[in-house]
PDB file of C-alpha atoms in Angstrom:
ATOM      1  CA  UNK A   1      22.197  40.014  19.713  1.00 61.00           C
ATOM      2  CA  UNK A   2      25.509  42.233  18.842  1.00 70.00           C
ATOM      3  CA  UNK A   3      28.855  40.075  18.876  1.00 84.00           C
ATOM      4  CA  UNK A   4      32.235  42.161  20.130  1.00 92.00           C
ATOM      5  CA  UNK A   5      34.541  42.560  16.686  1.00 94.00           C
ATOM      6  CA  UNK A   6      37.249  40.297  18.694  1.00 96.00           C
ATOM      7  CA  UNK A   7      34.585  37.566  19.362  1.00 97.00           C
ATOM      8  CA  UNK A   8      33.540  37.410  15.721  1.00 97.00           C
ATOM      9  CA  UNK A   9      37.159  37.113  14.647  1.00 97.00           C
ATOM     10  CA  UNK A  10      37.799  34.330  17.427  1.00 98.00           C
ATOM     11  CA  UNK A  11      34.552  32.350  16.083  1.00 98.00           C
ATOM     12  CA  UNK A  12      35.672  32.719  12.643  1.00 98.00           C
ATOM     13  CA  UNK A  13      38.960  31.290  13.430  1.00 97.00           C
ATOM     14  CA  UNK A  14      37.498  28.251  14.967  1.00 98.00           C
ATOM     15  CA  UNK A  15      35.043  28.009  11.869  1.00 97.00           C
ATOM     16  CA  UNK A  16      32.004  28.528  14.190  1.00 98.00           C
ATOM     17  CA  UNK A  17      29.072  30.780  14.158  1.00 96.00           C
ATOM     18  CA  UNK A  18      27.479  32.669  16.981  1.00 97.00           C
ATOM     19  CA  UNK A  19      25.439  30.115  18.928  1.00 97.00           C
ATOM     20  CA  UNK A  20      21.600  30.959  19.366  1.00 97.00           C
ATOM     21  CA  UNK A  21      22.215  30.562  23.068  1.00 98.00           C
ATOM     22  CA  UNK A  22      24.738  29.953  25.405  1.00 98.00           C
ATOM     23  CA  UNK A  23      23.855  26.323  26.132  1.00 98.00           C
ATOM     24  CA  UNK A  24      25.790  23.216  26.761  1.00 98.00           C
ATOM     25  CA  UNK A  25      25.670  22.083  23.524  1.00 98.00           C
ATOM     26  CA  UNK A  26      27.236  25.442  22.136  1.00 98.00           C
ATOM     27  CA  UNK A  27      29.676  25.163  25.060  1.00 98.00           C
ATOM     28  CA  UNK A  28      30.705  21.615  23.775  1.00 98.00           C
ATOM     29  CA  UNK A  29      31.082  22.581  20.114  1.00 98.00           C
ATOM     30  CA  UNK A  30      33.129  25.713  20.967  1.00 98.00           C
ATOM     31  CA  UNK A  31      35.422  23.798  22.967  1.00 98.00           C
ATOM     32  CA  UNK A  32      36.355  21.186  20.669  1.00 98.00           C
ATOM     33  CA  UNK A  33      36.547  23.864  17.714  1.00 98.00           C
ATOM     34  CA  UNK A  34      38.954  25.561  19.938  1.00 98.00           C
ATOM     35  CA  UNK A  35      40.966  22.727  20.300  1.00 98.00           C
ATOM     36  CA  UNK A  36      41.212  21.753  16.673  1.00 98.00           C
ATOM     37  CA  UNK A  37      42.351  25.157  15.479  1.00 98.00           C
ATOM     38  CA  UNK A  38      44.100  27.187  18.251  1.00 98.00           C
ATOM     39  CA  UNK A  39      47.545  25.133  19.283  1.00 98.00           C
ATOM     40  CA  UNK A  40      49.032  24.740  22.642  1.00 97.00           C
ATOM     41  CA  UNK A  41      52.516  26.304  22.126  1.00 96.00           C
ATOM     42  CA  UNK A  42      55.261  27.798  24.012  1.00 95.00           C
ATOM     43  CA  UNK A  43      57.165  29.527  21.407  1.00 95.00           C
ATOM     44  CA  UNK A  44      56.959  33.043  22.589  1.00 93.00           C
ATOM     45  CA  UNK A  45      59.427  31.934  25.244  1.00 90.00           C
ATOM     46  CA  UNK A  46      61.994  30.938  22.775  1.00 92.00           C
ATOM     47  CA  UNK A  47      61.383  33.915  20.393  1.00 94.00           C
ATOM     48  CA  UNK A  48      62.026  36.495  23.328  1.00 91.00           C
ATOM     49  CA  UNK A  49      58.366  37.597  22.881  1.00 91.00           C
ATOM     50  CA  UNK A  50      56.694  39.390  26.133  1.00 90.00           C
ATOM     51  CA  UNK A  51      53.250  37.739  27.090  1.00 88.00           C
ATOM     52  CA  UNK A  52      50.833  39.938  29.034  1.00 93.00           C
ATOM     53  CA  UNK A  53      47.894  38.203  30.773  1.00 95.00           C
ATOM     54  CA  UNK A  54      45.539  41.015  29.936  1.00 96.00           C
ATOM     55  CA  UNK A  55      42.267  40.445  27.831  1.00 96.00           C
ATOM     56  CA  UNK A  56      43.133  42.683  24.916  1.00 96.00           C
ATOM     57  CA  UNK A  57      46.787  41.401  24.420  1.00 96.00           C
ATOM     58  CA  UNK A  58      45.576  37.879  24.411  1.00 97.00           C
ATOM     59  CA  UNK A  59      43.120  38.348  22.036  1.00 97.00           C
ATOM     60  CA  UNK A  60      45.356  40.183  19.807  1.00 97.00           C
ATOM     61  CA  UNK A  61      47.878  37.420  19.917  1.00 97.00           C
ATOM     62  CA  UNK A  62      45.571  34.411  19.536  1.00 97.00           C
ATOM     63  CA  UNK A  63      42.781  35.885  17.461  1.00 96.00           C
ATOM     64  CA  UNK A  64      44.661  38.371  15.379  1.00 96.00           C
ATOM     65  CA  UNK A  65      47.972  37.121  15.110  1.00 97.00           C
ATOM     66  CA  UNK A  66      46.696  33.551  14.705  1.00 97.00           C
ATOM     67  CA  UNK A  67      48.948  32.125  17.471  1.00 98.00           C
ATOM     68  CA  UNK A  68      48.412  29.780  20.141  1.00 98.00           C
ATOM     69  CA  UNK A  69      49.789  29.886  23.837  1.00 96.00           C
ATOM     70  CA  UNK A  70      49.717  28.269  27.465  1.00 89.00           C
ATOM     71  CA  UNK A  71      46.997  27.526  29.392  1.00 94.00           C
ATOM     72  CA  UNK A  72      46.847  31.205  30.835  1.00 96.00           C
ATOM     73  CA  UNK A  73      46.612  32.734  27.239  1.00 96.00           C
ATOM     74  CA  UNK A  74      44.484  30.048  25.783  1.00 97.00           C
ATOM     75  CA  UNK A  75      42.170  30.029  28.812  1.00 97.00           C
ATOM     76  CA  UNK A  76      42.119  33.931  29.004  1.00 97.00           C
ATOM     77  CA  UNK A  77      41.061  34.334  25.424  1.00 98.00           C
ATOM     78  CA  UNK A  78      38.427  31.623  25.279  1.00 98.00           C
ATOM     79  CA  UNK A  79      36.835  33.089  28.452  1.00 98.00           C
ATOM     80  CA  UNK A  80      36.703  36.506  27.063  1.00 98.00           C
ATOM     81  CA  UNK A  81      34.697  35.185  23.940  1.00 98.00           C
ATOM     82  CA  UNK A  82      32.525  32.789  26.200  1.00 98.00           C
ATOM     83  CA  UNK A  83      31.440  35.673  28.113  1.00 98.00           C
ATOM     84  CA  UNK A  84      30.377  38.000  25.222  1.00 97.00           C
ATOM     85  CA  UNK A  85      28.327  35.108  23.903  1.00 98.00           C
ATOM     86  CA  UNK A  86      26.360  34.933  27.206  1.00 98.00           C
ATOM     87  CA  UNK A  87      28.340  32.217  29.390  1.00 98.00           C
ATOM     88  CA  UNK A  88      28.870  32.652  32.809  1.00 98.00           C
ATOM     89  CA  UNK A  89      32.585  32.361  33.171  1.00 98.00           C
ATOM     90  CA  UNK A  90      34.952  32.144  36.450  1.00 98.00           C
ATOM     91  CA  UNK A  91      38.790  31.578  36.295  1.00 98.00           C
ATOM     92  CA  UNK A  92      39.978  28.505  38.570  1.00 98.00           C
ATOM     93  CA  UNK A  93      43.591  28.055  39.613  1.00 97.00           C
ATOM     94  CA  UNK A  94      44.727  24.497  39.578  1.00 97.00           C
ATOM     95  CA  UNK A  95      48.199  22.606  40.745  1.00 96.00           C
ATOM     96  CA  UNK A  96      49.344  20.068  38.062  1.00 95.00           C
ATOM     97  CA  UNK A  97      50.252  16.682  39.337  1.00 95.00           C
ATOM     98  CA  UNK A  98      53.356  14.703  38.240  1.00 91.00           C
ATOM     99  CA  UNK A  99      54.132  11.036  37.945  1.00 88.00           C
ATOM    100  CA  UNK A 100      55.173  10.924  41.203  1.00 90.00           C
ATOM    101  CA  UNK A 101      52.141  12.500  42.599  1.00 91.00           C
ATOM    102  CA  UNK A 102      53.802  15.712  43.503  1.00 93.00           C
ATOM    103  CA  UNK A 103      51.854  18.992  43.259  1.00 94.00           C
ATOM    104  CA  UNK A 104      53.237  21.615  41.289  1.00 91.00           C
ATOM    105  CA  UNK A 105      53.259  25.334  42.442  1.00 91.00           C
ATOM    106  CA  UNK A 106      49.956  27.425  43.237  1.00 94.00           C
ATOM    107  CA  UNK A 107      48.545  28.962  40.096  1.00 94.00           C
ATOM    108  CA  UNK A 108      50.508  26.113  38.121  1.00 94.00           C
ATOM    109  CA  UNK A 109      47.414  25.782  35.694  1.00 96.00           C
ATOM    110  CA  UNK A 110      44.368  27.971  34.278  1.00 97.00           C
ATOM    111  CA  UNK A 111      40.755  25.942  33.886  1.00 98.00           C
ATOM    112  CA  UNK A 112      37.598  27.613  33.700  1.00 98.00           C
ATOM    113  CA  UNK A 113      34.153  27.274  35.497  1.00 98.00           C
ATOM    114  CA  UNK A 114      31.356  27.721  32.756  1.00 98.00           C
ATOM    115  CA  UNK A 115      27.709  28.233  33.420  1.00 98.00           C
ATOM    116  CA  UNK A 116      25.172  27.925  30.711  1.00 98.00           C
ATOM    117  CA  UNK A 117      21.954  28.907  30.484  1.00 97.00           C
ATOM    118  CA  UNK A 118      20.008  25.595  30.227  1.00 97.00           C
ATOM    119  CA  UNK A 119      20.595  24.662  34.042  1.00 93.00           C
ATOM    120  CA  UNK A 120      23.299  21.845  33.021  1.00 95.00           C
ATOM    121  CA  UNK A 121      26.620  21.860  34.395  1.00 89.00           C
ATOM    122  CA  UNK A 122      28.595  24.136  35.750  1.00 98.00           C
ATOM    123  CA  UNK A 123      31.079  22.729  33.524  1.00 98.00           C
ATOM    124  CA  UNK A 124      35.162  22.745  33.753  1.00 98.00           C
ATOM    125  CA  UNK A 125      36.037  23.765  30.226  1.00 98.00           C
ATOM    126  CA  UNK A 126      40.076  23.475  29.774  1.00 98.00           C
ATOM    127  CA  UNK A 127      41.145  24.252  26.610  1.00 98.00           C
ATOM    128  CA  UNK A 128      45.003  24.608  27.615  1.00 96.00           C
ATOM    129  CA  UNK A 129      46.281  21.305  28.854  1.00 96.00           C
ATOM    130  CA  UNK A 130      47.184  19.847  25.602  1.00 91.00           C
ATOM    131  CA  UNK A 131      46.313  16.229  25.363  1.00 94.00           C
ATOM    132  CA  UNK A 132      43.236  16.356  27.755  1.00 97.00           C
ATOM    133  CA  UNK A 133      39.590  15.990  27.318  1.00 98.00           C
ATOM    134  CA  UNK A 134      37.726  17.323  24.259  1.00 98.00           C
ATOM    135  CA  UNK A 135      34.799  18.376  25.785  1.00 98.00           C
ATOM    136  CA  UNK A 136      34.128  20.071  29.127  1.00 98.00           C
ATOM    137  CA  UNK A 137      33.596  17.743  31.873  1.00 98.00           C
ATOM    138  CA  UNK A 138      30.550  18.251  34.337  1.00 98.00           C
ATOM    139  CA  UNK A 139      31.990  19.966  37.607  1.00 98.00           C
ATOM    140  CA  UNK A 140      29.842  18.521  39.893  1.00 97.00           C
ATOM    141  CA  UNK A 141      29.681  14.627  38.549  1.00 97.00           C
ATOM    142  CA  UNK A 142      31.613  12.367  40.597  1.00 97.00           C
ATOM    143  CA  UNK A 143      31.209   9.451  38.231  1.00 98.00           C
ATOM    144  CA  UNK A 144      33.194   8.360  35.151  1.00 98.00           C
ATOM    145  CA  UNK A 145      32.842  10.635  32.159  1.00 98.00           C
ATOM    146  CA  UNK A 146      33.485   9.185  28.690  1.00 98.00           C
ATOM    147  CA  UNK A 147      35.404  11.488  26.346  1.00 98.00           C
ATOM    148  CA  UNK A 148      37.255  10.903  22.965  1.00 97.00           C
ATOM    149  CA  UNK A 149      40.147  11.944  24.990  1.00 97.00           C
ATOM    150  CA  UNK A 150      40.102   9.324  27.820  1.00 97.00           C
ATOM    151  CA  UNK A 151      37.807   8.290  30.856  1.00 98.00           C
ATOM    152  CA  UNK A 152      37.544  11.409  33.087  1.00 98.00           C
ATOM    153  CA  UNK A 153      36.540  11.596  36.652  1.00 98.00           C
ATOM    154  CA  UNK A 154      36.318  14.659  38.986  1.00 98.00           C
ATOM    155  CA  UNK A 155      36.631  13.751  42.546  1.00 98.00           C
ATOM    156  CA  UNK A 156      36.665  15.644  46.032  1.00 97.00           C
ATOM    157  CA  UNK A 157      39.824  15.947  48.148  1.00 96.00           C
ATOM    158  CA  UNK A 158      39.549  16.222  51.995  1.00 95.00           C
ATOM    159  CA  UNK A 159      40.863  19.763  51.816  1.00 94.00           C
ATOM    160  CA  UNK A 160      37.534  20.554  49.764  1.00 94.00           C
ATOM    161  CA  UNK A 161      39.563  20.896  46.420  1.00 97.00           C
ATOM    162  CA  UNK A 162      38.571  18.910  43.182  1.00 98.00           C
ATOM    163  CA  UNK A 163      40.970  16.363  41.420  1.00 98.00           C
ATOM    164  CA  UNK A 164      40.496  15.778  37.955  1.00 98.00           C
ATOM    165  CA  UNK A 165      41.635  12.321  36.660  1.00 98.00           C
ATOM    166  CA  UNK A 166      42.163  10.818  33.487  1.00 98.00           C
ATOM    167  CA  UNK A 167      42.285   7.085  32.931  1.00 98.00           C
ATOM    168  CA  UNK A 168      42.708   6.656  36.660  1.00 97.00           C
ATOM    169  CA  UNK A 169      45.654   9.038  37.126  1.00 97.00           C
ATOM    170  CA  UNK A 170      45.408  12.328  38.628  1.00 97.00           C
ATOM    171  CA  UNK A 171      46.151  15.423  36.052  1.00 97.00           C
ATOM    172  CA  UNK A 172      45.725  18.440  38.384  1.00 98.00           C
ATOM    173  CA  UNK A 173      44.035  19.628  41.382  1.00 98.00           C
ATOM    174  CA  UNK A 174      41.536  22.416  41.010  1.00 98.00           C
ATOM    175  CA  UNK A 175      40.667  24.891  43.928  1.00 97.00           C
ATOM    176  CA  UNK A 176      37.010  25.856  43.524  1.00 97.00           C
ATOM    177  CA  UNK A 177      37.415  29.601  44.713  1.00 97.00           C
ATOM    178  CA  UNK A 178      36.946  31.954  41.636  1.00 98.00           C
ATOM    179  CA  UNK A 179      39.885  33.942  40.728  1.00 98.00           C
ATOM    180  CA  UNK A 180      40.791  36.965  38.374  1.00 97.00           C
ATOM    181  CA  UNK A 181      43.231  36.622  35.801  1.00 97.00           C
ATOM    182  CA  UNK A 182      45.814  38.890  37.400  1.00 96.00           C
ATOM    183  CA  UNK A 183      45.814  36.286  40.157  1.00 96.00           C
ATOM    184  CA  UNK A 184      47.977  34.120  37.725  1.00 96.00           C
ATOM    185  CA  UNK A 185      50.747  36.299  37.198  1.00 94.00           C
ATOM    186  CA  UNK A 186      53.321  35.496  39.630  1.00 87.00           C
ATOM    187  CA  UNK A 187      52.916  31.704  38.849  1.00 80.00           C
ATOM    188  CA  UNK A 188      53.279  32.533  34.985  1.00 82.00           C
ATOM    189  CA  UNK A 189      56.083  34.677  35.536  1.00 88.00           C
ATOM    190  CA  UNK A 190      57.938  31.859  37.407  1.00 84.00           C
ATOM    191  CA  UNK A 191      57.254  29.287  34.917  1.00 79.00           C
ATOM    192  CA  UNK A 192      58.398  31.572  31.966  1.00 86.00           C
ATOM    193  CA  UNK A 193      61.547  32.426  33.696  1.00 87.00           C
ATOM    194  CA  UNK A 194      62.562  29.502  35.760  1.00 89.00           C
ATOM    195  CA  UNK A 195      65.547  27.275  34.423  1.00 89.00           C
ATOM    196  CA  UNK A 196      63.251  24.392  36.421  1.00 87.00           C
ATOM    197  CA  UNK A 197      60.339  24.950  34.127  1.00 86.00           C
ATOM    198  CA  UNK A 198      59.870  22.337  31.093  1.00 81.00           C
ATOM    199  CA  UNK A 199      58.788  25.463  28.841  1.00 86.00           C
ATOM    200  CA  UNK A 200      62.264  27.068  29.111  1.00 87.00           C
ATOM    201  CA  UNK A 201      64.045  24.076  27.835  1.00 88.00           C
ATOM    202  CA  UNK A 202      62.590  23.808  24.340  1.00 90.00           C
ATOM    203  CA  UNK A 203      59.924  24.769  22.254  1.00 94.00           C
ATOM    204  CA  UNK A 204      56.625  22.744  21.680  1.00 95.00           C
ATOM    205  CA  UNK A 205      53.794  23.305  19.404  1.00 98.00           C
ATOM    206  CA  UNK A 206      50.887  20.931  19.588  1.00 98.00           C
ATOM    207  CA  UNK A 207      47.155  20.406  18.172  1.00 98.00           C
ATOM    208  CA  UNK A 208      44.286  18.248  18.216  1.00 98.00           C
ATOM    209  CA  UNK A 209      43.411  16.704  14.763  1.00 98.00           C
ATOM    210  CA  UNK A 210      40.390  15.043  13.420  1.00 96.00           C
ATOM    211  CA  UNK A 211      42.168  11.509  13.762  1.00 96.00           C
ATOM    212  CA  UNK A 212      44.557  12.186  16.634  1.00 97.00           C
ATOM    213  CA  UNK A 213      47.199  14.803  17.370  1.00 98.00           C
ATOM    214  CA  UNK A 214      50.199  16.520  15.659  1.00 98.00           C
ATOM    215  CA  UNK A 215      53.187  17.715  17.971  1.00 98.00           C
ATOM    216  CA  UNK A 216      56.578  19.617  16.942  1.00 98.00           C
ATOM    217  CA  UNK A 217      58.942  19.345  19.906  1.00 96.00           C
ATOM    218  CA  UNK A 218      62.047  21.098  19.139  1.00 95.00           C
ATOM    219  CA  UNK A 219      62.903  19.500  15.837  1.00 97.00           C
ATOM    220  CA  UNK A 220      60.958  16.194  16.314  1.00 98.00           C
ATOM    221  CA  UNK A 221      57.390  15.930  14.771  1.00 98.00           C
ATOM    222  CA  UNK A 222      55.199  13.553  16.164  1.00 98.00           C
ATOM    223  CA  UNK A 223      51.785  12.420  14.467  1.00 98.00           C
ATOM    224  CA  UNK A 224      49.421  10.302  15.924  1.00 97.00           C
ATOM    225  CA  UNK A 225      46.662   9.243  13.483  1.00 96.00           C
ATOM    226  CA  UNK A 226      43.725   6.525  14.380  1.00 94.00           C
ATOM    227  CA  UNK A 227      46.195   5.334  17.241  1.00 92.00           C
ATOM    228  CA  UNK A 228      49.297   4.970  15.181  1.00 97.00           C
ATOM    229  CA  UNK A 229      52.066   7.049  16.262  1.00 97.00           C
ATOM    230  CA  UNK A 230      55.097   8.264  14.127  1.00 98.00           C
ATOM    231  CA  UNK A 231      58.057  10.391  14.504  1.00 98.00           C
ATOM    232  CA  UNK A 232      60.560  11.962  12.422  1.00 97.00           C
ATOM    233  CA  UNK A 233      63.186  14.694  12.952  1.00 98.00           C
ATOM    234  CA  UNK A 234      63.314  17.717  10.872  1.00 97.00           C
ATOM    235  CA  UNK A 235      66.398  18.631   9.165  1.00 93.00           C
ATOM    236  CA  UNK A 236      66.672  22.177   8.530  1.00 94.00           C
ATOM    237  CA  UNK A 237      65.142  25.720   9.627  1.00 97.00           C
ATOM    238  CA  UNK A 238      63.238  25.876   6.332  1.00 97.00           C
ATOM    239  CA  UNK A 239      61.445  22.586   7.115  1.00 98.00           C
ATOM    240  CA  UNK A 240      60.662  23.458  10.549  1.00 98.00           C
ATOM    241  CA  UNK A 241      59.333  27.011   9.626  1.00 98.00           C
ATOM    242  CA  UNK A 242      57.025  25.096   6.889  1.00 98.00           C
ATOM    243  CA  UNK A 243      55.845  22.556   9.543  1.00 98.00           C
ATOM    244  CA  UNK A 244      54.617  25.659  11.885  1.00 98.00           C
ATOM    245  CA  UNK A 245      53.123  27.186   8.909  1.00 98.00           C
ATOM    246  CA  UNK A 246      51.461  24.127   7.405  1.00 98.00           C
ATOM    247  CA  UNK A 247      50.435  21.959  10.235  1.00 98.00           C
ATOM    248  CA  UNK A 248      49.801  25.039  12.967  1.00 98.00           C
ATOM    249  CA  UNK A 249      48.994  27.899  11.156  1.00 98.00           C
ATOM    250  CA  UNK A 250      51.731  29.851  12.587  1.00 98.00           C
ATOM    251  CA  UNK A 251      53.923  31.830  10.366  1.00 98.00           C
ATOM    252  CA  UNK A 252      57.121  32.966  11.861  1.00 97.00           C
ATOM    253  CA  UNK A 253      60.502  34.381  10.286  1.00 96.00           C
ATOM    254  CA  UNK A 254      62.741  32.497  12.321  1.00 96.00           C
ATOM    255  CA  UNK A 255      62.803  29.124  14.188  1.00 97.00           C
ATOM    256  CA  UNK A 256      62.080  29.383  17.964  1.00 95.00           C
ATOM    257  CA  UNK A 257      64.896  28.481  20.188  1.00 84.00           C
ATOM    258  CA  UNK A 258      67.666  29.042  17.448  1.00 66.00           C
ATOM    259  CA  UNK A 259      71.060  29.967  18.019  1.00 53.00           C
ATOM    260  CA  UNK A 260      71.037  33.459  19.718  1.00 49.00           C
ATOM    261  CA  UNK A 261      67.290  33.209  20.746  1.00 52.00           C
ATOM    262  CA  UNK A 262      66.450  34.464  23.907  1.00 51.00           C
ATOM    263  CA  UNK A 263      65.079  31.862  26.623  1.00 48.00           C
ATOM    264  CA  UNK A 264      62.958  32.410  29.590  1.00 46.00           C
ATOM    265  CA  UNK A 265      64.243  35.942  30.431  1.00 42.00           C
ATOM    266  CA  UNK A 266      62.720  37.813  33.297  1.00 34.00           C
ATOM    267  CA  UNK A 267      62.145  41.098  31.249  1.00 34.00           C
ATOM    268  CA  UNK A 268      58.635  40.706  30.816  1.00 35.00           C
ATOM    269  CA  UNK A 269      57.966  40.357  34.694  1.00 34.00           C
ATOM    270  CA  UNK A 270      54.976  38.916  36.097  1.00 30.00           C
ATOM    271  CA  UNK A 271      52.418  37.681  33.752  1.00 30.00           C
ATOM    272  CA  UNK A 272      54.403  35.914  31.520  1.00 29.00           C
ATOM    273  CA  UNK A 273      54.614  31.940  31.750  1.00 31.00           C
ATOM    274  CA  UNK A 274      52.764  28.663  32.270  1.00 35.00           C
ATOM    275  CA  UNK A 275      52.769  25.053  33.901  1.00 37.00           C
ATOM    276  CA  UNK A 276      55.755  22.907  33.682  1.00 34.00           C
ATOM    277  CA  UNK A 277      53.595  19.659  33.886  1.00 35.00           C
ATOM    278  CA  UNK A 278      51.651  20.778  31.072  1.00 39.00           C
ATOM    279  CA  UNK A 279      54.467  20.395  28.524  1.00 44.00           C
ATOM    280  CA  UNK A 280      54.273  16.344  28.817  1.00 40.00           C
ATOM    281  CA  UNK A 281      50.713  16.128  28.190  1.00 46.00           C
ATOM    282  CA  UNK A 282      50.921  18.439  25.115  1.00 42.00           C
ATOM    283  CA  UNK A 283      53.548  16.610  23.543  1.00 39.00           C
ATOM    284  CA  UNK A 284      52.255  13.033  24.506  1.00 34.00           C
ATOM    285  CA  UNK A 285      50.624  12.599  21.046  1.00 31.00           C
TER     286      UNK A 285
END
């Protein structure tokens, strides 16, 4: 079976081979490998880069540019490669839930419904929520689901939506109706440009590791390894750029959010942005 060049490059970046079939085991492996190799980051906002919610642009940035992105970007690129590998994928819109139980705006977050050829699932795949489940969740399972990232549960709401809980706390509410990637443009633009969005306030870059997570939030480097958390402040631009390069594989010529750096401008229009409630999740190493 032929594999598109972008998908081959995506697999190479993840350190994965083309699976022999699009089954649940293959999905689990690809999901984890993506989390371990492609960082969650909002650097484009603080570098003045345009973000385009189109398949080619997302693959160019994440696969060939070896960058990360928001949920819209990460989920969009992952969906494109999964479809090329034979998985059946639909975009789902979600609204994140803050610590006080308040819902975010519609199209606040993007997740994926994935069907496999072995009859398992369907699966809720989410490679763009930062510190979350390591593996896809069984979308129709209502009991507890054990995962290295915590104990998860998918619960039905009275309105017919689904709530995703982690360790007893609601993370986001998912609408089960399939969507198109373009449906997320207005919400994405709002979060890219609004002063109320956490993402316009500070750059963040976060990556799952084999024994924990590493996050660079502004100049603060947070590392969690085997349950032990350490923090330190990086002093100069050279140290920050080295951290992006060595810890996340992102090569930059200037520090995001530095003096004079554009932030949250509206020039990109709809199709540029992300969910504010996802930022603390990514940074909560």
